[in-house]
Short mmCIF file of N, CA and C in Angstrom, two decimals:
data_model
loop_
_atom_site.label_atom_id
_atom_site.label_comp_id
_atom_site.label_asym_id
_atom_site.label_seq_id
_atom_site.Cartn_x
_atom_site.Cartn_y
_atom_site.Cartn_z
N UNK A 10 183.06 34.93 123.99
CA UNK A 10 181.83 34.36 123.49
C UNK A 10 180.63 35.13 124.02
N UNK A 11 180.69 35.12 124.85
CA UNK A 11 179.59 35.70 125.82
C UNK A 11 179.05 37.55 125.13
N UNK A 12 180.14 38.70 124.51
CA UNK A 12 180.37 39.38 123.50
C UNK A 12 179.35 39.25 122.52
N UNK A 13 179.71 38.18 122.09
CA UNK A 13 179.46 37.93 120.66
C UNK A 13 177.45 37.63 120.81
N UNK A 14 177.53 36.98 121.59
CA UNK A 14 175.97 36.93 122.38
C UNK A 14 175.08 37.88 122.54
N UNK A 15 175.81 39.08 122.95
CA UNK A 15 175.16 40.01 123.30
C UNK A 15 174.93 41.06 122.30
N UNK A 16 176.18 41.04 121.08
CA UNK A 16 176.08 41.92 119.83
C UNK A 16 174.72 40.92 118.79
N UNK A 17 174.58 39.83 119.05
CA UNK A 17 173.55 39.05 117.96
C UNK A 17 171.96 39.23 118.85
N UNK A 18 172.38 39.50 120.34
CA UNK A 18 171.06 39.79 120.54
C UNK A 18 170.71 41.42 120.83
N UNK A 19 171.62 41.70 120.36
CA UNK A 19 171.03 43.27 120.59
C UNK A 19 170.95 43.42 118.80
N UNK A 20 171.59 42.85 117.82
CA UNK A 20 170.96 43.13 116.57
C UNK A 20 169.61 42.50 116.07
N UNK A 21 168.98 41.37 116.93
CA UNK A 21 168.18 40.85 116.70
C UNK A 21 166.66 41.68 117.60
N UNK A 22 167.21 42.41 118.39
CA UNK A 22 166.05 43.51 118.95
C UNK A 22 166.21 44.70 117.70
N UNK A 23 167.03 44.83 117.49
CA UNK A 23 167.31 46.37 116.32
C UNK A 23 166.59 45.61 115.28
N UNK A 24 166.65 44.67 114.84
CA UNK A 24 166.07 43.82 113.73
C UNK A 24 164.27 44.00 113.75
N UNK A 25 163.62 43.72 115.15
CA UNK A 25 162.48 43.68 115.29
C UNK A 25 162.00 44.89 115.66
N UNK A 26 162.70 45.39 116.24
CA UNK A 26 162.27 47.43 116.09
C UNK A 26 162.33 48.13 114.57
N UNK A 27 162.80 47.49 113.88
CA UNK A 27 162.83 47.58 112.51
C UNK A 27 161.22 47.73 111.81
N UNK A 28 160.75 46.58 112.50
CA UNK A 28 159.65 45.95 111.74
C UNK A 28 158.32 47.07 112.21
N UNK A 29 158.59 47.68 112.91
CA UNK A 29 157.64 48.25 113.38
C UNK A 29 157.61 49.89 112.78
N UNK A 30 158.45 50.61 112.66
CA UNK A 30 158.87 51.71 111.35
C UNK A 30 159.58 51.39 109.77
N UNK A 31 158.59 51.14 108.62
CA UNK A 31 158.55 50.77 107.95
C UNK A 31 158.70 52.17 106.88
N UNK A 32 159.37 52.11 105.78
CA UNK A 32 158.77 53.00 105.19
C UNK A 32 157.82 53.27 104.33
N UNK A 33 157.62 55.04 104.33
CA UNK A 33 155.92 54.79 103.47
C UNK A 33 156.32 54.46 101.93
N UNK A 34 154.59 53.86 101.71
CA UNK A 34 155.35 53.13 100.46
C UNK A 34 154.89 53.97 99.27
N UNK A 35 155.18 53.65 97.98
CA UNK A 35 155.38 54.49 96.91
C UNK A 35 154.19 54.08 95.83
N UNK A 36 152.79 54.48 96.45
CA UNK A 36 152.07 53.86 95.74
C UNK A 36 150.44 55.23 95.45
N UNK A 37 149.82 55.63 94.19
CA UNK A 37 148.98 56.16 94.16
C UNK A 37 147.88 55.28 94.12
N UNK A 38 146.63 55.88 94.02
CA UNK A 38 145.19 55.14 94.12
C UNK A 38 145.23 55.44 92.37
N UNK A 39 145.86 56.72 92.22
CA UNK A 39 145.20 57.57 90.75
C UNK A 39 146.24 57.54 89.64
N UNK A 40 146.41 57.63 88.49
CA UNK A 40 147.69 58.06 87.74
C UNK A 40 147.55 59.60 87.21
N UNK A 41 148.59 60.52 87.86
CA UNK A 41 148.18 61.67 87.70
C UNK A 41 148.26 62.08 86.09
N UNK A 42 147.87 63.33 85.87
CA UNK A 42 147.59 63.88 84.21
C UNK A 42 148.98 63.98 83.26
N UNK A 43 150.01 64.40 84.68
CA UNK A 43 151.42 64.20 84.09
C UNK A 43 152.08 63.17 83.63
N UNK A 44 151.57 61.74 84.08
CA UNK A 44 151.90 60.68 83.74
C UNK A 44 152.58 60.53 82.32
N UNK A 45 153.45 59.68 82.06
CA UNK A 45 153.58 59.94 80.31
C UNK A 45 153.06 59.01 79.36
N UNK A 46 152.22 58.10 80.31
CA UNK A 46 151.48 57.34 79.36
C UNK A 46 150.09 58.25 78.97
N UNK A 47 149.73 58.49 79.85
CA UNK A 47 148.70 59.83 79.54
C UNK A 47 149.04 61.35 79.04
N UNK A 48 150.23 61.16 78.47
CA UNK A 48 150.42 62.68 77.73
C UNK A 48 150.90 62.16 76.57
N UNK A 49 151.88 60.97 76.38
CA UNK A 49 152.08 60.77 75.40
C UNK A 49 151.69 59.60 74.37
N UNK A 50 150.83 59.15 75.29
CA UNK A 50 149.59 57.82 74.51
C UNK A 50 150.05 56.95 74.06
N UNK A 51 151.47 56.25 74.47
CA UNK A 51 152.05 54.97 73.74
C UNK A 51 151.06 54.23 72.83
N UNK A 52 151.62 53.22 72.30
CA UNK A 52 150.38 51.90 72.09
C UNK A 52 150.99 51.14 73.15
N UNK A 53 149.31 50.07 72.79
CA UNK A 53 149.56 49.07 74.01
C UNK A 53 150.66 48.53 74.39
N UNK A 54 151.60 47.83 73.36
CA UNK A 54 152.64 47.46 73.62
C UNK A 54 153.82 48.17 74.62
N UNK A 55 154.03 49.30 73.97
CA UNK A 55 154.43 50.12 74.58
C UNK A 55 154.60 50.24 76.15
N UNK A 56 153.49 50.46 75.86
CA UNK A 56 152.61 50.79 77.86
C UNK A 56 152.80 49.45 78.31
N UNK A 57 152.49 48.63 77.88
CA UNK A 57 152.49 47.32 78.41
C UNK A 57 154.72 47.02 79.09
N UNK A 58 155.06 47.28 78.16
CA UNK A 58 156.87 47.33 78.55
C UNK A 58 156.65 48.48 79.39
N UNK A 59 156.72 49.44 79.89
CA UNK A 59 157.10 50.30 80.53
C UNK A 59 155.78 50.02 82.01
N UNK A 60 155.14 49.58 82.05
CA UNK A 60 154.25 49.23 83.64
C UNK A 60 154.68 47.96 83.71
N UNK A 61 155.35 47.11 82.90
CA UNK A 61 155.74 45.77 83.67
C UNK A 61 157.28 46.24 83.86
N UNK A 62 158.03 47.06 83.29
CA UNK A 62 159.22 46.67 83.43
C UNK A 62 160.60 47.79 83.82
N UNK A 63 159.51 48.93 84.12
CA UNK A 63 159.44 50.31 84.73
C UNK A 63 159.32 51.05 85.74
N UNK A 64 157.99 50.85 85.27
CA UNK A 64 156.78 51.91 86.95
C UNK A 64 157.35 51.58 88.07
N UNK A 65 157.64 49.75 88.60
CA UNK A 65 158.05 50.27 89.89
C UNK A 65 158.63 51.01 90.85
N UNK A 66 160.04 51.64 89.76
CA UNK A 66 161.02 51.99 90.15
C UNK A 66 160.85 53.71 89.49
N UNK A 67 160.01 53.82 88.82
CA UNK A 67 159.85 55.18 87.83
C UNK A 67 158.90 55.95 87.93
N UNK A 68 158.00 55.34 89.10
CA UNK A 68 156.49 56.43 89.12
C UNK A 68 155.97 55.85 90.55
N UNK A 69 154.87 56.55 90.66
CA UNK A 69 154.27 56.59 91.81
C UNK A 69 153.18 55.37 92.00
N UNK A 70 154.07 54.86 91.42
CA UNK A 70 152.20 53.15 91.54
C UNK A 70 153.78 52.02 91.71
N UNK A 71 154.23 51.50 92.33
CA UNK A 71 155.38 50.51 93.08
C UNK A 71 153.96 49.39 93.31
N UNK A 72 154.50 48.09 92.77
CA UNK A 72 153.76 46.87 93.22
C UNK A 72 154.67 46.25 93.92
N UNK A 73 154.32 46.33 95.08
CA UNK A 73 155.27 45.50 96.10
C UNK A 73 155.23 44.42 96.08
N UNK A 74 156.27 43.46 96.41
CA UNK A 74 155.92 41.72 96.50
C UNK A 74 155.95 42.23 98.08
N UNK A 75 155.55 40.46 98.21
CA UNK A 75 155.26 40.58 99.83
C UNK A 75 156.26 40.54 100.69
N UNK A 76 158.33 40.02 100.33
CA UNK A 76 159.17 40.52 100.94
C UNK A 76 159.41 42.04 101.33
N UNK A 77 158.59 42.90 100.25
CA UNK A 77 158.88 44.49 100.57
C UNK A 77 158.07 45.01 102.18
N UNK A 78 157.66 43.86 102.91
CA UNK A 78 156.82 44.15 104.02
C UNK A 78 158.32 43.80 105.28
N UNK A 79 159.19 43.62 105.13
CA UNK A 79 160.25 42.75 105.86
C UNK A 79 161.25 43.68 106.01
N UNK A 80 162.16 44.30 106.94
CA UNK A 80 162.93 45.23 107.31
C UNK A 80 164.01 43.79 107.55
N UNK A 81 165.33 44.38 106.90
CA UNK A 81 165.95 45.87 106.09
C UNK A 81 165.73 45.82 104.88
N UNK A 82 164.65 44.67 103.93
CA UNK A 82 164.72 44.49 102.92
C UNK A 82 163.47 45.86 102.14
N UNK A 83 162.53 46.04 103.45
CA UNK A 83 161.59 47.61 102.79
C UNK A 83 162.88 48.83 102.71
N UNK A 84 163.61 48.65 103.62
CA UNK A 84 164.54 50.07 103.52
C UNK A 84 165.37 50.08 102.17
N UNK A 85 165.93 49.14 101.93
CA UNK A 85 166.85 48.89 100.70
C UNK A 85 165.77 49.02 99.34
N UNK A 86 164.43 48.36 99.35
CA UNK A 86 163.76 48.80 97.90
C UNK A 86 163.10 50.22 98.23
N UNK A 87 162.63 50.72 99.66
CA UNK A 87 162.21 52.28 99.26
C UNK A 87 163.95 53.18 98.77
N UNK A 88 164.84 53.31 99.12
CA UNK A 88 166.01 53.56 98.96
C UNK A 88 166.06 53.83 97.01
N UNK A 89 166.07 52.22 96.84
CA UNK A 89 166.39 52.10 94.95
C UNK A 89 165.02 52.67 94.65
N UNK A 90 163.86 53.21 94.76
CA UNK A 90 162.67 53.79 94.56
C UNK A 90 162.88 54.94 94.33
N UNK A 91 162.91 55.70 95.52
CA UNK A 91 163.42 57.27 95.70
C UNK A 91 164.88 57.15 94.35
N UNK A 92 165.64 56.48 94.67
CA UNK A 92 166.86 56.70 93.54
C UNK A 92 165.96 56.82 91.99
N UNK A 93 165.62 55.80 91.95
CA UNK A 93 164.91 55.48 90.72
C UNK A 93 164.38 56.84 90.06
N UNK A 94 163.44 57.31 90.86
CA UNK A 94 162.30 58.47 90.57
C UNK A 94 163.07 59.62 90.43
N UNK A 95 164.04 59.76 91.36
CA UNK A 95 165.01 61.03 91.62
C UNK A 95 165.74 60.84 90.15
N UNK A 96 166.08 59.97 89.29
CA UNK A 96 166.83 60.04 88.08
C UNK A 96 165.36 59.97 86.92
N UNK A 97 164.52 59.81 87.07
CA UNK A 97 163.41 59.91 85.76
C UNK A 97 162.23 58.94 86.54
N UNK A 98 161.48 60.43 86.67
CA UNK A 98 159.95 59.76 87.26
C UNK A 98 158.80 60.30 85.91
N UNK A 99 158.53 58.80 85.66
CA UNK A 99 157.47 58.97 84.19
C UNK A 99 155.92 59.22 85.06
N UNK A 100 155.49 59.23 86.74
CA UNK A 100 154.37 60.14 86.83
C UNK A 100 154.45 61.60 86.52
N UNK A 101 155.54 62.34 86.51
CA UNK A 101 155.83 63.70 86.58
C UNK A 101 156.21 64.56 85.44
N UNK A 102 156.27 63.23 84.24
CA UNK A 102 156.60 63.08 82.77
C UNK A 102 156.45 64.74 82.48
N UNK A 103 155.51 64.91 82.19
CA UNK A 103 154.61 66.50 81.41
C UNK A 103 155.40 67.71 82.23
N UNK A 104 155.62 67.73 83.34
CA UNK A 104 156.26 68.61 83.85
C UNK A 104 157.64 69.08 83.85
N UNK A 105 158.11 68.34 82.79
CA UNK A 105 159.72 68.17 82.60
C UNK A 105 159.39 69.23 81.53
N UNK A 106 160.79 70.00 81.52
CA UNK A 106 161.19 70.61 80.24
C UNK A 106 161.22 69.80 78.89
N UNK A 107 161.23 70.31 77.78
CA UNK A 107 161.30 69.67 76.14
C UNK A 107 162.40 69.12 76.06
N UNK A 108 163.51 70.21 76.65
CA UNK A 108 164.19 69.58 76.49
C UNK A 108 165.14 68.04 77.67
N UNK A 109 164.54 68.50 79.02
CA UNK A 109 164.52 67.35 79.62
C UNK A 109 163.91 66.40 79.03
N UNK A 110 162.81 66.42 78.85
CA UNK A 110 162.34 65.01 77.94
C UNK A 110 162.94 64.10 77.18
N UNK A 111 163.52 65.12 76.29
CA UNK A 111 164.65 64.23 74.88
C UNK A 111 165.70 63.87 75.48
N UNK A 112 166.17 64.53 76.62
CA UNK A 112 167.37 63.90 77.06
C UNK A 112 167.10 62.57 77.86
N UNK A 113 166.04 62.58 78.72
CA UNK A 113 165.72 61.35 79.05
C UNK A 113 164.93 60.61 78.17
N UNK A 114 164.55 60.76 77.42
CA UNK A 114 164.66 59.51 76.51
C UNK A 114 165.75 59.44 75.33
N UNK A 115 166.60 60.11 75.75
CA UNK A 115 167.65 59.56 75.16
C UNK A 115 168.46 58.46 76.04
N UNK A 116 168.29 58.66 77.41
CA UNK A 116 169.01 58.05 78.42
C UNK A 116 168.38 56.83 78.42
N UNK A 117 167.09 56.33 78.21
CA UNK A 117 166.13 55.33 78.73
C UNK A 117 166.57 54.46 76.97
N UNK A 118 166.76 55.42 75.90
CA UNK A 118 167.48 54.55 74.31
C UNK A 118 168.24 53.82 75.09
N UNK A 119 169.67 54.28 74.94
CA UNK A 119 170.89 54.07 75.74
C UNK A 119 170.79 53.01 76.62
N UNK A 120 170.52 53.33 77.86
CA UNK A 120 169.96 52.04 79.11
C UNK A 120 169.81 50.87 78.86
N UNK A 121 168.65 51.31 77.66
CA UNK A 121 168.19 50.11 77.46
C UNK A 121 168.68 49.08 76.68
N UNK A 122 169.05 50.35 75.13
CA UNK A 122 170.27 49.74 73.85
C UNK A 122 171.20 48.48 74.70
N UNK A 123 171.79 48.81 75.73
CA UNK A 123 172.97 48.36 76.45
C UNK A 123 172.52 47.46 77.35
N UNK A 124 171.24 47.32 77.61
CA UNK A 124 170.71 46.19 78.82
C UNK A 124 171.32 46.69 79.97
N UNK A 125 171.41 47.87 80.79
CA UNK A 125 171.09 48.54 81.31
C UNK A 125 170.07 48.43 82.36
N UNK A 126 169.18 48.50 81.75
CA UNK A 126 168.01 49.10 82.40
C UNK A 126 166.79 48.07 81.78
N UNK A 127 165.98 47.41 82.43
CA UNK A 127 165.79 47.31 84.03
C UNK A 127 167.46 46.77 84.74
N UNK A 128 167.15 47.10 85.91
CA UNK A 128 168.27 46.36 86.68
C UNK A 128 168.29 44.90 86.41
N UNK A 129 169.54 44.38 86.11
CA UNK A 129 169.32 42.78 86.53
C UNK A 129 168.89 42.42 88.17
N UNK A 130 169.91 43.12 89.16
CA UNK A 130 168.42 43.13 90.48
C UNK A 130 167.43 43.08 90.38
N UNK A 131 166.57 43.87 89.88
CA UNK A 131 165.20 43.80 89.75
C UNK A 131 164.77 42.59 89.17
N UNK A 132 165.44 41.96 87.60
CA UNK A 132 164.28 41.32 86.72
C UNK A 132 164.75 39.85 87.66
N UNK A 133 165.90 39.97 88.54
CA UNK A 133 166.04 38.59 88.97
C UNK A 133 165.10 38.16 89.87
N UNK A 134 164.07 38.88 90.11
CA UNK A 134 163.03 38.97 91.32
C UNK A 134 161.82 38.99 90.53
N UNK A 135 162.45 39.71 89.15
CA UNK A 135 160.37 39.45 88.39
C UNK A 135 161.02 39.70 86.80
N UNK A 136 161.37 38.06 87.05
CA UNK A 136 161.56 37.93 85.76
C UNK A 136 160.38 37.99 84.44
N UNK A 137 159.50 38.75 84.72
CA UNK A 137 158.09 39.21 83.81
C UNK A 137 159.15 40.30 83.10
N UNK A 138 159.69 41.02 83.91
CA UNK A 138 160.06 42.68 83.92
C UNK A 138 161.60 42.57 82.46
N UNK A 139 162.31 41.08 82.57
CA UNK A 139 163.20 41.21 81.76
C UNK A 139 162.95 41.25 80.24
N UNK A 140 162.91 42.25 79.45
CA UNK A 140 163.06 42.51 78.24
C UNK A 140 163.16 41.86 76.83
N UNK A 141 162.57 41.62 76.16
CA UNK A 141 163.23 40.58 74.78
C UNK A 141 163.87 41.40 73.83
N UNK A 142 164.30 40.90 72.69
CA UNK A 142 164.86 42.00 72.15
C UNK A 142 164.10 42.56 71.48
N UNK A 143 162.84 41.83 71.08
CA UNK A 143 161.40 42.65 70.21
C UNK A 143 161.35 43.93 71.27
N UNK A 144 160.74 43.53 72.57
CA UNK A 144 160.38 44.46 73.06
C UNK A 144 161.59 45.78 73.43
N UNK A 145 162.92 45.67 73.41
CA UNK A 145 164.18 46.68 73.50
C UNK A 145 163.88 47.45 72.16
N UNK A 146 163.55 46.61 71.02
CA UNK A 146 163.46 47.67 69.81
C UNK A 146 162.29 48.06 69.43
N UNK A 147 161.19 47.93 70.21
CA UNK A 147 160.06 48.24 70.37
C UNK A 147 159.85 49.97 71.20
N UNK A 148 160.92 49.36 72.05
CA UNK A 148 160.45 50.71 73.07
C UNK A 148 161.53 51.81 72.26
N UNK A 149 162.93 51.28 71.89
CA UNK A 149 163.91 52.24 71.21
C UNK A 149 163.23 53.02 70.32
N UNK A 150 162.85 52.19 69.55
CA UNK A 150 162.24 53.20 68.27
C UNK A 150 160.93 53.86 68.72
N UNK A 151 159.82 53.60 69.95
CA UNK A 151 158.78 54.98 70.18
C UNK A 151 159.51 55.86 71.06
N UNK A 152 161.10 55.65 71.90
CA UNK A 152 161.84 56.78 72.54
C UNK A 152 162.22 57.42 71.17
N UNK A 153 162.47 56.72 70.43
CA UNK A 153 163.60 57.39 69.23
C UNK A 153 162.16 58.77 68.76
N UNK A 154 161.02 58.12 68.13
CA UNK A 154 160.55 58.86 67.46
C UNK A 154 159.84 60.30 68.43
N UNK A 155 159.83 59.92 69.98
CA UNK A 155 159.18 60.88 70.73
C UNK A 155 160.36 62.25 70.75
N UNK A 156 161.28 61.48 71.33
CA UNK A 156 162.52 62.42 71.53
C UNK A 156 162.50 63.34 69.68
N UNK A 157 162.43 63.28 68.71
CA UNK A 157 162.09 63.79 67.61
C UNK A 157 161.05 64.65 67.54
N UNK A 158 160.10 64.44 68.68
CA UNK A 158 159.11 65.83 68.18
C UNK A 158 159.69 66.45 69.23
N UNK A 159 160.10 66.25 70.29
CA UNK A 159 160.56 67.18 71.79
C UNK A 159 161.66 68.11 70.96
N UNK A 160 162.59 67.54 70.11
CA UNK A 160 163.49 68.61 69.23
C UNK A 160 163.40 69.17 68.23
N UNK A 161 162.06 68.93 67.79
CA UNK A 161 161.39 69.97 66.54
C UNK A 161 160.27 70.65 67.02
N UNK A 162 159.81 70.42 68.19
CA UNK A 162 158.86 71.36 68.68
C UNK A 162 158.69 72.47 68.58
N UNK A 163 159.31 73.56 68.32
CA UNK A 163 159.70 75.06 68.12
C UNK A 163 159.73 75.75 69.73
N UNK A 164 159.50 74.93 70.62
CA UNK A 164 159.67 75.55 72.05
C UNK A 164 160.59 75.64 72.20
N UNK A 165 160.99 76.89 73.04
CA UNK A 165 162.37 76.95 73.65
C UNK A 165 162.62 75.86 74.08
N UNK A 166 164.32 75.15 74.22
CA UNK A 166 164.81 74.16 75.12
C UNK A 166 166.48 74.16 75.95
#
């Protein structure tokens, strides 16, 4: 017993040393020029599905709730962040190849076609972020029609 005492209080010091190295968080003041709402000018709607049900996990503006201040629970959402961005970051949109583009929005069709994407993790925490099916065939068909000029563009790809 006495063991077992000493492993719950030495995780409960590791717990509160926790709290004190946090990681940095994933947030701009600005939305840079690469952004792809600013290169590729959705409509509102549009934009409106992809900053509620997106950005956190896809660009550099993350709205934290106020559990994301709480260790190990900041380590586990900067973690799915970095993942997130590392598979398709829409601040960095413009800087992708043509033909990266079409492929990720072919991936983000797909994802989404399939309910996919957002995570159910996520929308179970902000259920704003979960999808209707207006809005799934809303966003399908402006991926569908973007990915269409990225492959008639005449640029190399």
């Amino acid at each position: 017993m006495r063991i077992v005492k000493k492993i719950l209080v030495f995780l409960l010091l590791v717990l509160i040393l926790m709290q004190f190295f946090q990681p940095e968080k994933n947030h701009s003041d600005t939305t840079p020029p690469t952004d792809i709402i600013m290169t590729l000018h959705p409509s509102e709607e549009v934009e409106a599905i992809l900053t509620n049900a997106c950005y956190d996990c896809h660009s550099n503006n993350t709205n934290y709730p106020w559990y994301a201040n709480v260790a190990p629970v900041s380590y586990w959402l900067n973690d799915h962040i970095e993942d997130g961005k590392r598979k398709l970051d829409f601040s960095k949109w413009d800087s992708y190849s043509d033909k990266r583009k079409s492929h990720k929005l072919e991936e983000v069709i797909e994802l989404v076609r399939d309910r996919h994407m957002p995570l159910d993790s996520y929308t179970w925490m902000h259920p704003e972020a979960k999808l209707t099916d207006d809005q799934i065939n809303q966003l399908i068909a402006w991926a569908d029609r973007e990915m269409a000029t990225f492959s008639i563009s005449g640029q190399p790809q």
